[in-house]
PDB file of C-alpha atoms in Angstrom:
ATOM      1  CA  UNK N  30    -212.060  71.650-101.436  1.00 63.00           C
ATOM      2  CA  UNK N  31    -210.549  73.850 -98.537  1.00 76.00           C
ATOM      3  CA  UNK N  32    -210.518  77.542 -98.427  1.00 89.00           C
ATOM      4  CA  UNK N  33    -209.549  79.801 -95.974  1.00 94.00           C
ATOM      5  CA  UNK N  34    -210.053  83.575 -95.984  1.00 95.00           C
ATOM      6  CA  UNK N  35    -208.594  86.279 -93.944  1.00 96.00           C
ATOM      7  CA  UNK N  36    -208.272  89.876 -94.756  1.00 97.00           C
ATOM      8  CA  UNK N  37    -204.275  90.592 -95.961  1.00 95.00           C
ATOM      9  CA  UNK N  38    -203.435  93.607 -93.663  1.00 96.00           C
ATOM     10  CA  UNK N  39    -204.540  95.370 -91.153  1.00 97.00           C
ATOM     11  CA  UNK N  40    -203.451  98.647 -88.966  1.00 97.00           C
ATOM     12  CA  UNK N  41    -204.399  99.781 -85.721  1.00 97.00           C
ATOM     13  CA  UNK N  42    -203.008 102.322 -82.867  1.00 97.00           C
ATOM     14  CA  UNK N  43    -201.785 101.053 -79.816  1.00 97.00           C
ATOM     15  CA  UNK N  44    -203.923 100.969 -76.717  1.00 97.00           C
ATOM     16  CA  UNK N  45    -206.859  99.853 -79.357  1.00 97.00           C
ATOM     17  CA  UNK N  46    -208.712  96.918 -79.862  1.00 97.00           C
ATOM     18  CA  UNK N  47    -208.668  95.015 -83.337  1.00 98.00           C
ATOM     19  CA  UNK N  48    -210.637  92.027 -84.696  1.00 98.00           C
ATOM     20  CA  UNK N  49    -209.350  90.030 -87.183  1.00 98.00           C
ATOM     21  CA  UNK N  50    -211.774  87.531 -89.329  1.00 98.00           C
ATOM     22  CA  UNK N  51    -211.973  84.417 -90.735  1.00 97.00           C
ATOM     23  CA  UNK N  52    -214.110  82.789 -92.514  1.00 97.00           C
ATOM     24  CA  UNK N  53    -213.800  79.166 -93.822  1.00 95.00           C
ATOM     25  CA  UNK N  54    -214.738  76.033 -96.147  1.00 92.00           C
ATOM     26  CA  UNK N  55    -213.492  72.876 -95.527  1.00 83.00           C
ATOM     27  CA  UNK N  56    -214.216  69.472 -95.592  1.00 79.00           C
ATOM     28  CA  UNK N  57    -214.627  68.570 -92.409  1.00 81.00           C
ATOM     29  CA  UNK N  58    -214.066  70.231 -89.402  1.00 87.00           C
ATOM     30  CA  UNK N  59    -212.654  69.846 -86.094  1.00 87.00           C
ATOM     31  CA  UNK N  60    -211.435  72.791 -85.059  1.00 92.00           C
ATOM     32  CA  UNK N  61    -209.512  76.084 -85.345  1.00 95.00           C
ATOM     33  CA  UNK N  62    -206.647  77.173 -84.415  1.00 95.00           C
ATOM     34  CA  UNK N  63    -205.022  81.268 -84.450  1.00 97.00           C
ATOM     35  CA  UNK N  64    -201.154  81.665 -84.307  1.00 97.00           C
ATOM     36  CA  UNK N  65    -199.311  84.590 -84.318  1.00 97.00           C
ATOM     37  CA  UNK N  66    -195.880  84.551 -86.647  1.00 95.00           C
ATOM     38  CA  UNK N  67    -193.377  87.977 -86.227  1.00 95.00           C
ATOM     39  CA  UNK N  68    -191.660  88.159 -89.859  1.00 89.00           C
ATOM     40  CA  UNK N  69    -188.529  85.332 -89.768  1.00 86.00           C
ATOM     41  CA  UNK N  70    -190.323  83.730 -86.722  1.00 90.00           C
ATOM     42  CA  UNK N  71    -191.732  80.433 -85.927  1.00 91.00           C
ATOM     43  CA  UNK N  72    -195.529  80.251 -85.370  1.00 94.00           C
ATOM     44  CA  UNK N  73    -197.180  80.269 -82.064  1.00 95.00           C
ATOM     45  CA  UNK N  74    -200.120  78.893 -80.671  1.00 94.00           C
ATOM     46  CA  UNK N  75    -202.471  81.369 -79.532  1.00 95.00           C
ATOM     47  CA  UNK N  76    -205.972  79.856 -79.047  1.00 95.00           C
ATOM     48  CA  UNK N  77    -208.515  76.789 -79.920  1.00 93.00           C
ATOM     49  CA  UNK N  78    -212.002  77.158 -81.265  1.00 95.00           C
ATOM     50  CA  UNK N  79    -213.935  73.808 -81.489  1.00 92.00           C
ATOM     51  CA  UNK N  80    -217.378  74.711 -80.298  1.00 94.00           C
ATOM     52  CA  UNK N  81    -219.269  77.905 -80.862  1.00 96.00           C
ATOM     53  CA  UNK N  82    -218.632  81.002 -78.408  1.00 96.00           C
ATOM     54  CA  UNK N  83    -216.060  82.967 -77.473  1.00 96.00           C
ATOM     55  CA  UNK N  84    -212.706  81.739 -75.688  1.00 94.00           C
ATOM     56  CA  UNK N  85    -211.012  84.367 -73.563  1.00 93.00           C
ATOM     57  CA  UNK N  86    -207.262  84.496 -73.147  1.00 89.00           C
ATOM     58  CA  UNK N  87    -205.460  87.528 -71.354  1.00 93.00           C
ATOM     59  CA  UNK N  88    -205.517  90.572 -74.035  1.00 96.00           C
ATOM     60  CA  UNK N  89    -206.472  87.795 -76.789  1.00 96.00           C
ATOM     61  CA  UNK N  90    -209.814  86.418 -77.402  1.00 97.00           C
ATOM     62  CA  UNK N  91    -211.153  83.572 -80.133  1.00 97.00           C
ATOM     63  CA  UNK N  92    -214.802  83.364 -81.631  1.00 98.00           C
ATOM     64  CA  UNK N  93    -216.331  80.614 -83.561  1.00 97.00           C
ATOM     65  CA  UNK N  94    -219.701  79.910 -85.060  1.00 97.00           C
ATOM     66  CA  UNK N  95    -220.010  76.586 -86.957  1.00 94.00           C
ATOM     67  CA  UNK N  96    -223.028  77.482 -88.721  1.00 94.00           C
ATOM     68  CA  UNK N  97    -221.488  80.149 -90.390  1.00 95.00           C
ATOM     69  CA  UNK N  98    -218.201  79.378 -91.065  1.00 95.00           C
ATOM     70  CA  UNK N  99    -216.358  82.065 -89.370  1.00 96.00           C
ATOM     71  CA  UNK N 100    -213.969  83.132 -86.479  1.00 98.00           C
ATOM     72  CA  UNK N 101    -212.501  86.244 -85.092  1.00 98.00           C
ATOM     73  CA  UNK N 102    -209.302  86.661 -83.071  1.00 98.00           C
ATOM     74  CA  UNK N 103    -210.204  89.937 -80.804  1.00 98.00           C
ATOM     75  CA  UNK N 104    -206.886  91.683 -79.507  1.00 97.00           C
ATOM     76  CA  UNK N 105    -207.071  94.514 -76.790  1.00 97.00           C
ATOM     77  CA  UNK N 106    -205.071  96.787 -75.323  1.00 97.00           C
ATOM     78  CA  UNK N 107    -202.733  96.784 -78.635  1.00 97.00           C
ATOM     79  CA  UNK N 108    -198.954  96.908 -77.777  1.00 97.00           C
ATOM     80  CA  UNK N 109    -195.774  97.452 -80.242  1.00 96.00           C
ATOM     81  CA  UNK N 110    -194.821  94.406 -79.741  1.00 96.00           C
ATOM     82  CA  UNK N 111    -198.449  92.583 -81.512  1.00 97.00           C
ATOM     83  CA  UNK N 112    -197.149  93.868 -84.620  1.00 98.00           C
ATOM     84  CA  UNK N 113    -197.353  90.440 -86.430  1.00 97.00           C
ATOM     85  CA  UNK N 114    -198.565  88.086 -89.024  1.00 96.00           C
ATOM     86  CA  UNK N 115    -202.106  86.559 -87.424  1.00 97.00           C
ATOM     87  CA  UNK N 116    -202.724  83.097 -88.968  1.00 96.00           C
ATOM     88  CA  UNK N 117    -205.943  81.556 -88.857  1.00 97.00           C
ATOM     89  CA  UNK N 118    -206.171  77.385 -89.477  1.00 95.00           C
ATOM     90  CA  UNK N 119    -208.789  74.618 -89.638  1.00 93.00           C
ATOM     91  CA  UNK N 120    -208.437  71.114 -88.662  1.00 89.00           C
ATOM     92  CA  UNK N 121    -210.422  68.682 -90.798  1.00 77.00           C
ATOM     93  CA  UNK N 122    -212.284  65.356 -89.364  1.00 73.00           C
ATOM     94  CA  UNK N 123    -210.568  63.300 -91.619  1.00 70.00           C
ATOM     95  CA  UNK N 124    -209.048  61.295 -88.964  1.00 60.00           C
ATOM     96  CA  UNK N 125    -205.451  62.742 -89.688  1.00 70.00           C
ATOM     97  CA  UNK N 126    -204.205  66.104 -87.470  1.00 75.00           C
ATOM     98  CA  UNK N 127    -202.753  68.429 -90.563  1.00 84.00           C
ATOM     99  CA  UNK N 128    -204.044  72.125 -90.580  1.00 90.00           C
ATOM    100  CA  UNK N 129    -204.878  73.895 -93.463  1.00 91.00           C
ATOM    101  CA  UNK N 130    -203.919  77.661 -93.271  1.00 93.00           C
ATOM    102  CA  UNK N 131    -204.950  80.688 -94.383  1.00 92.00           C
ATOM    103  CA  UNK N 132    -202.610  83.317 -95.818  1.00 92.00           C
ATOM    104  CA  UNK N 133    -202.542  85.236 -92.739  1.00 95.00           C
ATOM    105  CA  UNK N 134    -203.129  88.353 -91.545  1.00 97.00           C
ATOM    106  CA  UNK N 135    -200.195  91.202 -91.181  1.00 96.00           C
ATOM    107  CA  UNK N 136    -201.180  93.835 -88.500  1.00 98.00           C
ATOM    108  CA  UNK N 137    -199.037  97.040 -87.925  1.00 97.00           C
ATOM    109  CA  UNK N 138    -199.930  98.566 -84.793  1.00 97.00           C
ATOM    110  CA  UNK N 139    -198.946 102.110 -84.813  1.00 96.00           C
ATOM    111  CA  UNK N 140    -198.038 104.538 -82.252  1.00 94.00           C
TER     112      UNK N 140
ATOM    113  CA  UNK R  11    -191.003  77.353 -79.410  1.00 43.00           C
ATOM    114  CA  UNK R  12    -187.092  76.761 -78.708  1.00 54.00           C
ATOM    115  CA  UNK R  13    -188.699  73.055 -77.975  1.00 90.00           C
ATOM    116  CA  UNK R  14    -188.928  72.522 -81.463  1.00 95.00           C
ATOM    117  CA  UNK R  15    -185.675  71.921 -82.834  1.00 95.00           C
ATOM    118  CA  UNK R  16    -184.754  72.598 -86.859  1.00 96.00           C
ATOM    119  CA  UNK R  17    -181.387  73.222 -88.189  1.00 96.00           C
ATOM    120  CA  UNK R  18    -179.858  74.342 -90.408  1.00 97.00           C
ATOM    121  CA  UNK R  19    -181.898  77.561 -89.862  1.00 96.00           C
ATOM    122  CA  UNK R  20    -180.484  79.040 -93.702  1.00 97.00           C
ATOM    123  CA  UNK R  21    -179.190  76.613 -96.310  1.00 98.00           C
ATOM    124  CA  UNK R  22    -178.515  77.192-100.059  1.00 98.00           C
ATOM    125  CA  UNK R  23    -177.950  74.923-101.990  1.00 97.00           C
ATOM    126  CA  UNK R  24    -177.321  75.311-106.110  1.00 97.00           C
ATOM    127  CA  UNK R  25    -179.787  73.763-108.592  1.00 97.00           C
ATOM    128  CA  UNK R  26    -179.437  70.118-108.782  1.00 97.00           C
ATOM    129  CA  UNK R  27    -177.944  69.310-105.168  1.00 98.00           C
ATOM    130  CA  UNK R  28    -179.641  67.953-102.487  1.00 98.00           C
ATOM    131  CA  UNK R  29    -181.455  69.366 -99.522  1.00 98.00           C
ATOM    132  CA  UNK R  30    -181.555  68.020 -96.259  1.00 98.00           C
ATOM    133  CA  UNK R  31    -183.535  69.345 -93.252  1.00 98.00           C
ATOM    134  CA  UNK R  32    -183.382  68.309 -90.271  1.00 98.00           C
ATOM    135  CA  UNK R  33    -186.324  68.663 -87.350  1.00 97.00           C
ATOM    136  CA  UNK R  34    -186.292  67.084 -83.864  1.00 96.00           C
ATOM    137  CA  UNK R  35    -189.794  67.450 -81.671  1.00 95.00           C
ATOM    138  CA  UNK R  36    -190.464  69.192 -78.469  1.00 93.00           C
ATOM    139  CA  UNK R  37    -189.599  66.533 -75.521  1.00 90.00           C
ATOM    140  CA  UNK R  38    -192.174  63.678 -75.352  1.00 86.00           C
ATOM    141  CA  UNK R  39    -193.867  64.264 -78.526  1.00 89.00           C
ATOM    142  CA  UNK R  40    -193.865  61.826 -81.232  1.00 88.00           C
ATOM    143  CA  UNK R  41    -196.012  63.375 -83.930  1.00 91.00           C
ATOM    144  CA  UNK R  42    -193.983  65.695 -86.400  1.00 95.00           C
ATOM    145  CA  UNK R  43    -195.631  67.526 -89.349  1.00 95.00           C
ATOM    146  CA  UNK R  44    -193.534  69.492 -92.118  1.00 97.00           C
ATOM    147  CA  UNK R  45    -195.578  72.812 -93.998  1.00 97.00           C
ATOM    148  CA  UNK R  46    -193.850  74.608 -96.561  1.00 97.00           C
ATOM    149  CA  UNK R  47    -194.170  78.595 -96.482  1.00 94.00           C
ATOM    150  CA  UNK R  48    -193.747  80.953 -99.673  1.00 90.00           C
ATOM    151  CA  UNK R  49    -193.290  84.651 -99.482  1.00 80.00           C
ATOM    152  CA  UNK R  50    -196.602  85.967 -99.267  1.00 77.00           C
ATOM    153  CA  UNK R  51    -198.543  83.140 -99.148  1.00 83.00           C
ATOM    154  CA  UNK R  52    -199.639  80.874 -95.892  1.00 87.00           C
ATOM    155  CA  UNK R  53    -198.174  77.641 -94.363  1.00 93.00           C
ATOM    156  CA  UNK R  54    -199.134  74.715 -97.043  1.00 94.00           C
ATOM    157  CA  UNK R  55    -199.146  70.914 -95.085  1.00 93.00           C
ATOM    158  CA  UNK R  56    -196.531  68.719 -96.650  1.00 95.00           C
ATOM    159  CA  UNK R  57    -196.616  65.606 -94.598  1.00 95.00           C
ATOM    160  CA  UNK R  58    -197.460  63.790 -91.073  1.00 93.00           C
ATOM    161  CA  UNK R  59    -195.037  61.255 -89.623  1.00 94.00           C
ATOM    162  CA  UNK R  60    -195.135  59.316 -86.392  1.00 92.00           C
ATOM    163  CA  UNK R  61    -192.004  57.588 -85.467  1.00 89.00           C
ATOM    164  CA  UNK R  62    -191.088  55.063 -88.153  1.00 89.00           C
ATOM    165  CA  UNK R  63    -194.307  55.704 -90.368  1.00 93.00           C
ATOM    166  CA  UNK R  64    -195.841  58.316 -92.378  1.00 94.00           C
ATOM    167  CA  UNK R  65    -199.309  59.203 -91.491  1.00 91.00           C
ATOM    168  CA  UNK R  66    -200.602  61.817 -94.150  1.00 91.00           C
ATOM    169  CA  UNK R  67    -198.482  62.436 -97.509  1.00 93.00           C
ATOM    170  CA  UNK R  68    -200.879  64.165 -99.404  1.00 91.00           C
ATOM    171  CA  UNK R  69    -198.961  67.720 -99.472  1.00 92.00           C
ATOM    172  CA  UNK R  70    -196.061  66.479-100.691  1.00 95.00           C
ATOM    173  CA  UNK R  71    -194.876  66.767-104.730  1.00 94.00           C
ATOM    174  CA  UNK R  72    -194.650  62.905-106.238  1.00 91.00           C
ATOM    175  CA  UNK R  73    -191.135  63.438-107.082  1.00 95.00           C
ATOM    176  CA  UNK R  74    -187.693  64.648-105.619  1.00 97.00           C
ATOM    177  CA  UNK R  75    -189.582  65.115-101.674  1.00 98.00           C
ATOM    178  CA  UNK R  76    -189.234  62.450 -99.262  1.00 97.00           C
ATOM    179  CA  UNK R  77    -189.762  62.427 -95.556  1.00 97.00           C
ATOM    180  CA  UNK R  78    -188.659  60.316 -92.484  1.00 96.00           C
ATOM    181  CA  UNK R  79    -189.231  59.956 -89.297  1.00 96.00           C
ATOM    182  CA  UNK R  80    -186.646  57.403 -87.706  1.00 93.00           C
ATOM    183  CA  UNK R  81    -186.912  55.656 -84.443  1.00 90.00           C
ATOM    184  CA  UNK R  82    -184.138  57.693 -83.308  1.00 90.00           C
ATOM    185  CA  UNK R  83    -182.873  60.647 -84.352  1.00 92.00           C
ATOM    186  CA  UNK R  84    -184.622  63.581 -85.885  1.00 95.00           C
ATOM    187  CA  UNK R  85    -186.925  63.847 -89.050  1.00 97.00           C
ATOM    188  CA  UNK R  86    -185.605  64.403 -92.410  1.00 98.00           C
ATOM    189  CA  UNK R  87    -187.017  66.553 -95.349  1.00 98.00           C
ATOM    190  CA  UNK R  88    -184.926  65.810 -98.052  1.00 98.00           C
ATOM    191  CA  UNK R  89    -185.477  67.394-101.856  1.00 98.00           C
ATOM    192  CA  UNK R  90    -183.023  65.469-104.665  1.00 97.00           C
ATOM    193  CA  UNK R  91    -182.271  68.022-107.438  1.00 97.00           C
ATOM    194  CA  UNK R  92    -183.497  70.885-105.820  1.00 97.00           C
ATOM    195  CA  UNK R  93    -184.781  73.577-108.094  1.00 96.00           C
ATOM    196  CA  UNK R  94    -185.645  77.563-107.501  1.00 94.00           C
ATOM    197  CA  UNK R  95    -189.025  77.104-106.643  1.00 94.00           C
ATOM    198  CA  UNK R  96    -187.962  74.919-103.745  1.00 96.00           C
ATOM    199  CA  UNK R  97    -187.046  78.401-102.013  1.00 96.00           C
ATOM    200  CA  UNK R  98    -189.032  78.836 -99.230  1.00 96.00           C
ATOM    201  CA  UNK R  99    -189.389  78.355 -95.473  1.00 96.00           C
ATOM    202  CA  UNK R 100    -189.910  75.403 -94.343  1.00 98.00           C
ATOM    203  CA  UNK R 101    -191.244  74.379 -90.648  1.00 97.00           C
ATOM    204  CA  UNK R 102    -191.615  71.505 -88.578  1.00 97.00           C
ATOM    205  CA  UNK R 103    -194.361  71.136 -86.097  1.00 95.00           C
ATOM    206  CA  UNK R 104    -195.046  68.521 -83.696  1.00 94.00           C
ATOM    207  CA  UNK R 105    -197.592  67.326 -81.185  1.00 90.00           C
ATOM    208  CA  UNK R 106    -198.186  64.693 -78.639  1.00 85.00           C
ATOM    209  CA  UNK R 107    -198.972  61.168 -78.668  1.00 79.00           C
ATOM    210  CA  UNK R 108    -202.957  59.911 -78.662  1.00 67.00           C
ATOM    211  CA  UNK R 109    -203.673  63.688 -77.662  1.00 55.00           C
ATOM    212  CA  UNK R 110    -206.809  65.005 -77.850  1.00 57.00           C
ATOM    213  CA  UNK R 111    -208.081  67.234 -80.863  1.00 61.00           C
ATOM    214  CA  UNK R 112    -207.102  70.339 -78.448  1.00 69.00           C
ATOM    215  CA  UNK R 113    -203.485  69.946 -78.429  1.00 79.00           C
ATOM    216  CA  UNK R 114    -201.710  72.401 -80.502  1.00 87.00           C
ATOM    217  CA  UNK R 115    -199.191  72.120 -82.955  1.00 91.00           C
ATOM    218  CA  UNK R 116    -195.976  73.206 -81.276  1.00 93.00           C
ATOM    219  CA  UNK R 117    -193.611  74.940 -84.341  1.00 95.00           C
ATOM    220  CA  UNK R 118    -189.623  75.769 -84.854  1.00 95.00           C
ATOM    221  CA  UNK R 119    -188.027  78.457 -86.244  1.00 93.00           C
ATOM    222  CA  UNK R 120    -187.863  77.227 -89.561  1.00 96.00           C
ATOM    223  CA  UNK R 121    -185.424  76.636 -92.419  1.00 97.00           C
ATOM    224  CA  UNK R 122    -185.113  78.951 -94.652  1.00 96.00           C
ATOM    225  CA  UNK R 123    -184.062  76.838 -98.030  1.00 97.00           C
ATOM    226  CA  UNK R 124    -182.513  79.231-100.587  1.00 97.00           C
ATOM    227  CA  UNK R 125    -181.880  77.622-104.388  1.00 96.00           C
ATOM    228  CA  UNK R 126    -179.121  79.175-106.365  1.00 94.00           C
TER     229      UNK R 126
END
């Protein structure tokens, strides 16, 4: 089976810095991928995990450890505007491309 | 994510009609996926079509769904008979050809199907 797991909500102040975790179990794997949905809004791509260690994007930075089943999506310097739905998905090995999401994560960043 | 074409964006439809949605791919891709979204719960894969074929089925109910994936023209969802617990966003993704495992799914806006 597949399960993903990612804590339902989250809150923060702006200027802060937030980490948002996932762990997973899946058949397979080959790779993970974080998008960011605003409520009504398609979801975009924010970063790619397929080895272990840390990928660094601007104010938005990915972890991954294999072993252990588990990612973080680190956000810094928290704006208004990051207020969002954070969803974390896996990519099996089965030879086909689908992802298999998690329920997401809804952060309010507060003033 | 404008390059990712659905329409309509809202359709209702009464019990027993038919839904159509329609989803055309960012420029040069030819791999289009369809995930179904339920309030409150995460993006659930439907199906994976590559122009003229479908790739990967295995999210998509035995009866009343069907996909396709023309050589021209968009991809259709369509749901015969459509029922209230079709409601529910649905969204189209695509990717590019033969691209490595790195290449994101690229997603539109969504339809939002509402069942009377």
């Amino acid at each position: 089976g597949q399960n993903i797991d990612q804590p339902t909500e989250m809150t923060a102040t702006e200027g802060a810095i937030v980490q948002i975790n996932c762990t997973y179990q899946t058949s397979g794997f080959n790779g993970l991928f974080w998008y960011q949905q605003h409520a009504g809004e398609a979801p975009t791509f924010l970063s790619y995990n397929v080895l272990d260690g840390l990928e660094e994007k601007g104010r938005f930075s990915s972890f991954l450890s294999r072993s252990k089943g588990y990612s973080y999506l680190l956000l810094k310097e928290l704006q208004m505007k990051d207020s969002a739905s954070y969803l974390c998905a896996v990519r099996s090995n089965t030879g086909f491309q689908k992802l298999v999401f998690g329920t997401g994560t809804r952060l309010l960043v507060s003033p | 994510n404008a390059g990712v074409m659905q329409n309509p964006r809202h359709l209702v439809r009464r019990r027993g009609q038919e839904a159509r949605l329609r989803c055309s791919p960012m420029k040069g891709h030819s791999h289009v996926y369809w995930y179904r979204q339920l309030p409150e719960e995460g993006l659930k894969f439907m199906v994976y079509l590559q122009k003229e074929n479908i790739i990967d089925e295995s999210g998509m109910p035995k009866e009343r769904f069907s996909a396709e994936f023309p050589k021209e023209g968009p991809s259709i969802l369509r749901i015969q008979q459509v029922v209230r617990g079709d409601s529910a966003a649905y969204f189209c993704a695509s990717s590019p050809p033969g691209g490595g495992s790195n290449q994101p799914q690229h997603f539109g806006d969504g339809t939002r199907l509402s069942i009377l």
